[in-house]
PDB file of C-alpha atoms in Angstrom:
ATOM      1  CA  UNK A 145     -10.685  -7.127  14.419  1.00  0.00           C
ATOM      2  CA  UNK A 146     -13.679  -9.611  14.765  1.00  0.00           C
ATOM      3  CA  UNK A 147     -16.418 -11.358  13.127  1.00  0.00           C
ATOM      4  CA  UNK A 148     -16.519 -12.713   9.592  1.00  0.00           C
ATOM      5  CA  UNK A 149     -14.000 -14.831   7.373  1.00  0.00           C
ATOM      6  CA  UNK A 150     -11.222 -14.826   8.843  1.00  0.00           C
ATOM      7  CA  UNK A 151      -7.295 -16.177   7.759  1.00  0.00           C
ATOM      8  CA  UNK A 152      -4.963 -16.627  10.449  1.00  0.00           C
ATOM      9  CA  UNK A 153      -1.357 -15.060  10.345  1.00  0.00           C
ATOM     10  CA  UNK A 154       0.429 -18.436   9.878  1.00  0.00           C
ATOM     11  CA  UNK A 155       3.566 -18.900   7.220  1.00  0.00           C
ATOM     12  CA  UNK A 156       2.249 -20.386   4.246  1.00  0.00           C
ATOM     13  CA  UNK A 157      -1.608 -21.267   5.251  1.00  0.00           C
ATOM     14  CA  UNK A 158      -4.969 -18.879   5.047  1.00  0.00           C
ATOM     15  CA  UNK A 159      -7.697 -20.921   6.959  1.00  0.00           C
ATOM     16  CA  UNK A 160     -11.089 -19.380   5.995  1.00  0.00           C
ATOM     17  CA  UNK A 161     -13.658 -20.473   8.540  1.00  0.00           C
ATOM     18  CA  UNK A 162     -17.252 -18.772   7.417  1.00  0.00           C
ATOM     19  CA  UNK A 163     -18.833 -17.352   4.176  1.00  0.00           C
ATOM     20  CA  UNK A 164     -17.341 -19.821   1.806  1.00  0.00           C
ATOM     21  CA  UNK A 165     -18.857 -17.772  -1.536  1.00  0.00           C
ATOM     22  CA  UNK A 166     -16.913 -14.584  -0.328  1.00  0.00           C
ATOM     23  CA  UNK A 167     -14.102 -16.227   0.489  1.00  0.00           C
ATOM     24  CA  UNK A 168     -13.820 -18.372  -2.485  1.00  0.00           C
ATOM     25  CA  UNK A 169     -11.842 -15.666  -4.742  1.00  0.00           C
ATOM     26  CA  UNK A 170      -9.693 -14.495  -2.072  1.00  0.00           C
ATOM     27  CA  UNK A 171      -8.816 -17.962  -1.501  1.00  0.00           C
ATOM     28  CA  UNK A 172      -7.100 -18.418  -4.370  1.00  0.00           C
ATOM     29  CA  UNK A 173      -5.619 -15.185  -4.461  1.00  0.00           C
ATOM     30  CA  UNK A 174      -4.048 -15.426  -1.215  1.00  0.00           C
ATOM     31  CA  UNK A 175      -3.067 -19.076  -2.255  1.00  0.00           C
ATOM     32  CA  UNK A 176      -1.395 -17.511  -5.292  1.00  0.00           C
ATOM     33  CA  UNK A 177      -0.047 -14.467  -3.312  1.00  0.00           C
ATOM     34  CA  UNK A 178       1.640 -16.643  -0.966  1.00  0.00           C
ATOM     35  CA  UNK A 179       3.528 -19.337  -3.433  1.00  0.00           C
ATOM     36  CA  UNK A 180       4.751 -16.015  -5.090  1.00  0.00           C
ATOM     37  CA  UNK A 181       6.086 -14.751  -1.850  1.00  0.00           C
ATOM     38  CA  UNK A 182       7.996 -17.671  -1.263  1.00  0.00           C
ATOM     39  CA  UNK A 183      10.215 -17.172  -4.139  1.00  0.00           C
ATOM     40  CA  UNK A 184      10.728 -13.650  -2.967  1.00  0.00           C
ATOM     41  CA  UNK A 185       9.741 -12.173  -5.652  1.00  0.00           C
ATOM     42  CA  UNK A 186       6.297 -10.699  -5.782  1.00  0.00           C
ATOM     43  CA  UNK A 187       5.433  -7.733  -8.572  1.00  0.00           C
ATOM     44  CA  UNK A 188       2.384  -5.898  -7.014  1.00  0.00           C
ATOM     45  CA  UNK A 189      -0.726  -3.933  -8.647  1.00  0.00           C
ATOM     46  CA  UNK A 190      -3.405  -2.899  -6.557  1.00  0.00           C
ATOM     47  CA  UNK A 191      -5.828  -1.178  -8.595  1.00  0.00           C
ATOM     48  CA  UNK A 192      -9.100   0.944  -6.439  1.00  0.00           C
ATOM     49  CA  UNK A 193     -10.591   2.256  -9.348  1.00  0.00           C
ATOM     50  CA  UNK A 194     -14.004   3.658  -7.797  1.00  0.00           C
ATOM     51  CA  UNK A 195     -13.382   3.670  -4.298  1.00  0.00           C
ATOM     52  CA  UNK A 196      -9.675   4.184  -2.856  1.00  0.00           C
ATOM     53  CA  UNK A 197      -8.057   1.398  -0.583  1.00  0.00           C
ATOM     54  CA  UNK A 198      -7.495   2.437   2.885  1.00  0.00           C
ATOM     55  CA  UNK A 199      -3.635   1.984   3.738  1.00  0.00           C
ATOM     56  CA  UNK A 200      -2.392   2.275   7.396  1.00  0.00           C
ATOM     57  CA  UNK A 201       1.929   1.606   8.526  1.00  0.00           C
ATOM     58  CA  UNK A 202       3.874   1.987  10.983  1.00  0.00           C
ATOM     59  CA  UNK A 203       6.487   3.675   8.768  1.00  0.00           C
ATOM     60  CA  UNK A 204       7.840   3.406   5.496  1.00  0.00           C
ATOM     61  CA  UNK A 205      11.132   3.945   4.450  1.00  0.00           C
ATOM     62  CA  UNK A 206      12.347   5.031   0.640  1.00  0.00           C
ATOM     63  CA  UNK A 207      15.224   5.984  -0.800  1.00  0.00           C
ATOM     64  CA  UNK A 208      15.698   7.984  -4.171  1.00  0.00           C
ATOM     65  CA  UNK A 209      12.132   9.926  -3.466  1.00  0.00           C
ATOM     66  CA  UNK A 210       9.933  11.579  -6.080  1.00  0.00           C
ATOM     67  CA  UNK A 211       6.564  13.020  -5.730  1.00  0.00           C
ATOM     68  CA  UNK A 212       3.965  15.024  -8.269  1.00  0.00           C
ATOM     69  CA  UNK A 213       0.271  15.932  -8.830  1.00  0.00           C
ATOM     70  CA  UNK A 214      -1.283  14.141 -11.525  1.00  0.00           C
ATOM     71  CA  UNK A 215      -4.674  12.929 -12.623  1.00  0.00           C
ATOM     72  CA  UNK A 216      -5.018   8.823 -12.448  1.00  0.00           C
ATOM     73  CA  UNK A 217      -7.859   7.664 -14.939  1.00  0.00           C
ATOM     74  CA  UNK A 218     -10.437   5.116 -13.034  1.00  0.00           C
ATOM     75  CA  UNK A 219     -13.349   3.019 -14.099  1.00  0.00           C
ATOM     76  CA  UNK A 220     -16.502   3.771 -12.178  1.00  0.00           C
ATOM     77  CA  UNK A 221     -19.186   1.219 -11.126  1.00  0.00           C
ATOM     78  CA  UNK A 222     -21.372   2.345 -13.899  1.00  0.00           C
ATOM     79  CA  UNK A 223     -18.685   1.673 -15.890  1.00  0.00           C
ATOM     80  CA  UNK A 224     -17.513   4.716 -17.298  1.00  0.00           C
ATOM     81  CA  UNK A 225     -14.405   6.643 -16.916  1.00  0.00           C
ATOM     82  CA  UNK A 226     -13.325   9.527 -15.328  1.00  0.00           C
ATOM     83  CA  UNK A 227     -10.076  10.763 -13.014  1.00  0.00           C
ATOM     84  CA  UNK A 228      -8.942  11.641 -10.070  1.00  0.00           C
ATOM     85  CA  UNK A 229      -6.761  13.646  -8.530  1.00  0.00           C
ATOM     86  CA  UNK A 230      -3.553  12.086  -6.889  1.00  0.00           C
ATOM     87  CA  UNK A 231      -0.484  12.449  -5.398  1.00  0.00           C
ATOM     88  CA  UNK A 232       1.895  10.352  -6.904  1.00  0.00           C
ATOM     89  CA  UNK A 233       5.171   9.196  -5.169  1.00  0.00           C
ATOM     90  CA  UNK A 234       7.587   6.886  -5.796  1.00  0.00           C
ATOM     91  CA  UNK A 235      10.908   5.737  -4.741  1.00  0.00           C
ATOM     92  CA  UNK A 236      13.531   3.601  -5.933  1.00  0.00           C
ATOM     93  CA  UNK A 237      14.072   0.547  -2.659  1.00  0.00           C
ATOM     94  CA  UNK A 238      11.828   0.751   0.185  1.00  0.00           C
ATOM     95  CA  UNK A 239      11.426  -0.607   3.750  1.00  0.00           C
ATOM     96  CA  UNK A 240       7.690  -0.767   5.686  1.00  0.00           C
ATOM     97  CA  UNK A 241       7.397  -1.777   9.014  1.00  0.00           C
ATOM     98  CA  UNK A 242       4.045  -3.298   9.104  1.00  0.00           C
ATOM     99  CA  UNK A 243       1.419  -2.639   6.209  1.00  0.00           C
ATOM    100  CA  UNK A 244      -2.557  -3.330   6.324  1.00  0.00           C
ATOM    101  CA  UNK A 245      -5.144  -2.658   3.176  1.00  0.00           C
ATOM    102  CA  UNK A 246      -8.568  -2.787   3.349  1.00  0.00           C
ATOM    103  CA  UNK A 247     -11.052  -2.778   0.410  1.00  0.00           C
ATOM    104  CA  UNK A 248     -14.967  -2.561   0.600  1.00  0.00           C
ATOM    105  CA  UNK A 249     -17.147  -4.066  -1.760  1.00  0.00           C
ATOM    106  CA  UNK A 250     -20.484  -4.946  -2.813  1.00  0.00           C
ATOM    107  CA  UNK A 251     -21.652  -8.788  -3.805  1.00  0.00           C
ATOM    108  CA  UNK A 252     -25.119  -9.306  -4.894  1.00  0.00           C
ATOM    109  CA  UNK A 253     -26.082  -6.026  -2.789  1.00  0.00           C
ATOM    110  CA  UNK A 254     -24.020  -6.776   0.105  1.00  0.00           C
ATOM    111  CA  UNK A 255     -21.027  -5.078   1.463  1.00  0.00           C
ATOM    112  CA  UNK A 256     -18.209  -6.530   2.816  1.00  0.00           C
ATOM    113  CA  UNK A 257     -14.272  -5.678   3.141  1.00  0.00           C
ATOM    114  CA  UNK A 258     -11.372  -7.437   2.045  1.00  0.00           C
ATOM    115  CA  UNK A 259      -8.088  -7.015   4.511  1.00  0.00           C
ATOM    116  CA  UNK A 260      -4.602  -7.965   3.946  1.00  0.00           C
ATOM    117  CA  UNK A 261      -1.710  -7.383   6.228  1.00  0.00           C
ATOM    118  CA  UNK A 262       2.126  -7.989   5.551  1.00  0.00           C
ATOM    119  CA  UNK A 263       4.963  -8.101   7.938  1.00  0.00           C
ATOM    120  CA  UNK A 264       4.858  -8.967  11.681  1.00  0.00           C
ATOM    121  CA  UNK A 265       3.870  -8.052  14.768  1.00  0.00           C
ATOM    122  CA  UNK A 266       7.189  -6.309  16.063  1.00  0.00           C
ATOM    123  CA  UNK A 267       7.354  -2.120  14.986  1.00  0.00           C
ATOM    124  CA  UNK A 268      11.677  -1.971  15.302  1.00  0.00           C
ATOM    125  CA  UNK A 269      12.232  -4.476  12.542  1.00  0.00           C
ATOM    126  CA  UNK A 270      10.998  -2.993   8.901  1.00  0.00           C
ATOM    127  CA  UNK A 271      10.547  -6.647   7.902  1.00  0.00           C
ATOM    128  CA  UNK A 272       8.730  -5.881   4.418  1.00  0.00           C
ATOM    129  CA  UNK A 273      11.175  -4.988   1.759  1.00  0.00           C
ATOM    130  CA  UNK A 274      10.453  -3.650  -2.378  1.00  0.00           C
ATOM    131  CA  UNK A 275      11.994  -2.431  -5.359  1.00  0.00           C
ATOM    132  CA  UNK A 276      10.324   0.610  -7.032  1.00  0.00           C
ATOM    133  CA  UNK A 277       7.568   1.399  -5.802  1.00  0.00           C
ATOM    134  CA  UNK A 278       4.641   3.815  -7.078  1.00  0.00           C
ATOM    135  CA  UNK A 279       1.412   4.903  -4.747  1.00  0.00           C
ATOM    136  CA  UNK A 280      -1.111   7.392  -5.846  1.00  0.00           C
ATOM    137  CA  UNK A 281      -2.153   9.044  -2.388  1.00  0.00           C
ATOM    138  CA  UNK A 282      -6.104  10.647  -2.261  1.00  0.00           C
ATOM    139  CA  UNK A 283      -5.313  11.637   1.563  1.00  0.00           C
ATOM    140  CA  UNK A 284      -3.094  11.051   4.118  1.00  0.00           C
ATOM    141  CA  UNK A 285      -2.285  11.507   7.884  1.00  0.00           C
ATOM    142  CA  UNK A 286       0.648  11.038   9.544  1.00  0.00           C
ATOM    143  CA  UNK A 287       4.365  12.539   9.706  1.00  0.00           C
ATOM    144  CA  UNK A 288       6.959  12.953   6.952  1.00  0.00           C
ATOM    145  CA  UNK A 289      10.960  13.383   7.461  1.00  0.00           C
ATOM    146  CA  UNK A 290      12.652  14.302   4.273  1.00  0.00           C
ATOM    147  CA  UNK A 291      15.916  14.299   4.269  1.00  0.00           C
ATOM    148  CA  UNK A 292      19.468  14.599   2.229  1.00  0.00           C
ATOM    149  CA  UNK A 293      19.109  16.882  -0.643  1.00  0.00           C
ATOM    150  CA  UNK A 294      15.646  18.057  -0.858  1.00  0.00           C
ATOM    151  CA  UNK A 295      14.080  19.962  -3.711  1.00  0.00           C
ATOM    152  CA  UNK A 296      10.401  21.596  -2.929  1.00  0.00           C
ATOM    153  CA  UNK A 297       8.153  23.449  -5.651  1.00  0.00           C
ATOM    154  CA  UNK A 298       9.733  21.373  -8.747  1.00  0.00           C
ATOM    155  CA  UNK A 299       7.984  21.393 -11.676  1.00  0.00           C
ATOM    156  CA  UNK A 300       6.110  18.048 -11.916  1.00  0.00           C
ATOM    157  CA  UNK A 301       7.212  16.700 -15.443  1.00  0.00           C
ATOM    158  CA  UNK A 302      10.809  17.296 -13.523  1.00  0.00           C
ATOM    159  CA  UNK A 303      10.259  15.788  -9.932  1.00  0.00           C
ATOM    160  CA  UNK A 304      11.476  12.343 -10.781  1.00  0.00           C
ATOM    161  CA  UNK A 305      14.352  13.287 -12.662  1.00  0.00           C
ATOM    162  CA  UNK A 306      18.001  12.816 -11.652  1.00  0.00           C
ATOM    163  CA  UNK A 307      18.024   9.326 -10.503  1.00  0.00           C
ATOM    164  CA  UNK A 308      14.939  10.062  -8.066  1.00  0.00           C
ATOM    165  CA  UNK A 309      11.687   8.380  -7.722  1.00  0.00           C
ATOM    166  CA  UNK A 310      10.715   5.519 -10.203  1.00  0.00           C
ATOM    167  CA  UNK A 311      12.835   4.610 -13.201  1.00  0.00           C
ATOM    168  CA  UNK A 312       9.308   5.187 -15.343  1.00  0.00           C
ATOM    169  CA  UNK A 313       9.050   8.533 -14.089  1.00  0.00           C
ATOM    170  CA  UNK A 314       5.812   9.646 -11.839  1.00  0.00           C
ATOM    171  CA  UNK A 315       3.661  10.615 -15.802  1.00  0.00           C
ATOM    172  CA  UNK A 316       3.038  14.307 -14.410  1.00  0.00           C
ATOM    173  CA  UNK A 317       2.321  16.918 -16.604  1.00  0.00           C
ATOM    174  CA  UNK A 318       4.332  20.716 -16.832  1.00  0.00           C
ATOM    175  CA  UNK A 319       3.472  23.467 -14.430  1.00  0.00           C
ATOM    176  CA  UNK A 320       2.405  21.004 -11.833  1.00  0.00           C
ATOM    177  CA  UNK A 321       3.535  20.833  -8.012  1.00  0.00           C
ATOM    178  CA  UNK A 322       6.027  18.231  -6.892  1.00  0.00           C
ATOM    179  CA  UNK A 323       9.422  17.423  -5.018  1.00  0.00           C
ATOM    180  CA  UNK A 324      12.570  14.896  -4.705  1.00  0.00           C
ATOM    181  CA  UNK A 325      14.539  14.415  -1.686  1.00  0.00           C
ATOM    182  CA  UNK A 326      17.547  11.227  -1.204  1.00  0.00           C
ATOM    183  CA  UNK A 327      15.155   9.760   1.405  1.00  0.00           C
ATOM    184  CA  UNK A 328      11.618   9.909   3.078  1.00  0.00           C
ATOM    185  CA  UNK A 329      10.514   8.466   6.025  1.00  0.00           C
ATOM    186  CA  UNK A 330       6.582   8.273   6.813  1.00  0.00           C
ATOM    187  CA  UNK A 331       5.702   7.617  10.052  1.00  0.00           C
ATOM    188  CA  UNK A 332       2.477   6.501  11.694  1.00  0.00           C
ATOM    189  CA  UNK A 333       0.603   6.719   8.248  1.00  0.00           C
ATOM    190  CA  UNK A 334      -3.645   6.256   7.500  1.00  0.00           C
ATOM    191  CA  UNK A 335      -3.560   7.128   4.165  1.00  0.00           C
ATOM    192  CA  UNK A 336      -6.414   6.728   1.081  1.00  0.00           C
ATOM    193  CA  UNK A 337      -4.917   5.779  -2.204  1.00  0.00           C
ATOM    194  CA  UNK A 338      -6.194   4.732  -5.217  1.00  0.00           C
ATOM    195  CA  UNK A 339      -3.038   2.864  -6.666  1.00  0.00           C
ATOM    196  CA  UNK A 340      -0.412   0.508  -5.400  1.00  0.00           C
ATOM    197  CA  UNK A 341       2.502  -0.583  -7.963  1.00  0.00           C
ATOM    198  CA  UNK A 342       5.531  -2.412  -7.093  1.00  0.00           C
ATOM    199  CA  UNK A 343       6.885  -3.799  -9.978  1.00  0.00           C
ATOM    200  CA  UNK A 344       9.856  -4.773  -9.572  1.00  0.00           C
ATOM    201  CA  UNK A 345       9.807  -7.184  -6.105  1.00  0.00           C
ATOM    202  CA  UNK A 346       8.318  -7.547  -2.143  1.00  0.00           C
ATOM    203  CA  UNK A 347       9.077  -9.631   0.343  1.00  0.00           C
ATOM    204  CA  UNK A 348       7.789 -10.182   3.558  1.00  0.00           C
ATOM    205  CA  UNK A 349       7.913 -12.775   6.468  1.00  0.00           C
ATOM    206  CA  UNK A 350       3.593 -12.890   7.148  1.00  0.00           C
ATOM    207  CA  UNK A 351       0.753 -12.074   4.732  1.00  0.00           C
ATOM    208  CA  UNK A 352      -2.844 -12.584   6.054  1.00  0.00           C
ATOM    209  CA  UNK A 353      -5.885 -11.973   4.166  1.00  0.00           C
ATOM    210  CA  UNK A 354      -9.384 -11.859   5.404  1.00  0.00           C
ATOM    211  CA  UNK A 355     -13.017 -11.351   4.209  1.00  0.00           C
ATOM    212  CA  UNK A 356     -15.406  -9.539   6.414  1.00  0.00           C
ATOM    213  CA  UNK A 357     -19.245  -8.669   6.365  1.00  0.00           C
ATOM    214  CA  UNK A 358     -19.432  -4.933   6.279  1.00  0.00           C
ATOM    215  CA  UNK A 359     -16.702  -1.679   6.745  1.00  0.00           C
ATOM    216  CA  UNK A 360     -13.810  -2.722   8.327  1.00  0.00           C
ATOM    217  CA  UNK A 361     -10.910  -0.501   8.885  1.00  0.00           C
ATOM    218  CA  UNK A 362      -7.263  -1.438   9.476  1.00  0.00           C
ATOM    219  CA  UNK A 363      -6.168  -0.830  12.922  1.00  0.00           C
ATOM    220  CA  UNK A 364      -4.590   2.128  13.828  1.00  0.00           C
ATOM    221  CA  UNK A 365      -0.737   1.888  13.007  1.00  0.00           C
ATOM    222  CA  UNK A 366       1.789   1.945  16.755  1.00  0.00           C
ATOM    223  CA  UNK A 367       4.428   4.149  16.304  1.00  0.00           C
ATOM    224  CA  UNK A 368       7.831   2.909  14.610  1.00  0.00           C
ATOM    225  CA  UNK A 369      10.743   2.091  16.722  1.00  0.00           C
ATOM    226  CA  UNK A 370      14.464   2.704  15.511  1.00  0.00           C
ATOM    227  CA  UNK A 371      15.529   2.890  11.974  1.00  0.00           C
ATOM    228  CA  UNK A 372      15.817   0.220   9.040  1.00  0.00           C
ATOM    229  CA  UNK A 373      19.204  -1.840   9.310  1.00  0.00           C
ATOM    230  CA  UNK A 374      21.095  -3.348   6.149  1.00  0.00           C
TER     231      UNK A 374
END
């Protein structure tokens, strides 16, 4: 993508080139972001709120897999609260092969988007690795393999029972839809979410984050190649 603030994909370095008031607060969050991913050991909370982060991969890779409908509370930009609906998933140990979010935002009246992209260029090496990991989905598009023993139509309070999904459970209420399986593989994934939680660890080899004037988009994700390995 083009145009804008831009930080260059380079270990341990963001170089921010134009709009120094935008990029100011993203500067020191990548700054932060990246000292924490060099002691492999990031915890993760991306929050939406009022307007979902857009979430594009190549594939993702989980093991112990738990999903459920529930409602996720969020603060609007009036200020006042409300839910939405969501479908939360979790899993116990994950691998992603490439991951991009993108957040627009307003400044003084002015809109501009916030992108960050982990991993690396190459789709056949599921470089980014995390604990348990939570994501409340608004939409998504792509492909899903389930596979092992898979249990569809479980009662939502139930889905992340039995050692699947996160140790916290996925918070969904009785008589609500949901389902476990041993693993789940996403491929070729634009989804909408409104929550990101990983709170246990992520590490990746690359993290770049960039401020841009306007909508921007993360690119379209290539298909995966191969499988994870170790």
């Amino acid at each position: 993508m083009s145009g804008g603030t831009r930080a260059g994909r380079r270990e341990g370095r963001t170089h921010w080139r134009r709009t120094p008031l935008l990029a100011a607060p993203a500067t020191a969050a990548a700054g932060a972001l990246l000292w924490q991913l060099g002691t492999g050991a990031l915890a993760v909370d991306f929050r939406a709120q009022e307007k979902p982060l857009q979430l594009t991969t190549s594939s993702l890779y989980g093991t112990a897999y738990a999903a459920a409908t529930v409602d996720q509370p969020v603060t609007r930009a009036d200020g006042s609260s409300g839910s939405v609906p969501v479908l939360r998933m979790g899993f116990r140990e994950g691998r992603v092969n490439g991951l991009c979010l993108s957040r627009q935002q307003e400044v003084l009246g002015v809109p501009y988007s916030i992108v960050l992209e982990l991993g690396d260029d190459d789709p056949a090496t599921w470089e980014v690795r995390t604990g348990e990991t939570v994501i409340d989905l608004v939409s998504a598009d792509g492909v899903l393999d389930l596979d092992g023993v898979v249990d569809i139509n479980v009662n939502g309070s139930a889905a992340g029972a039995d050692g699947k999904g996160p140790s916290g459970g996925l918070g969904s209420g009785p008589d609500r839809f949901g389902l476990r399986a041993d693993y789940a593989k996403f491929h070729s994934i634009d989804a909408r979410t409104q929550d990101i939680q990983i709170p246990g660890f992520l590490t990746t080899p690359g993290l770049a984050i960039r401020v841009e004037p306007g909508t921007v988009r993360c690119p379209e994700p290539r298909p995966p190649r191969g499988t994870p390995v170790g």
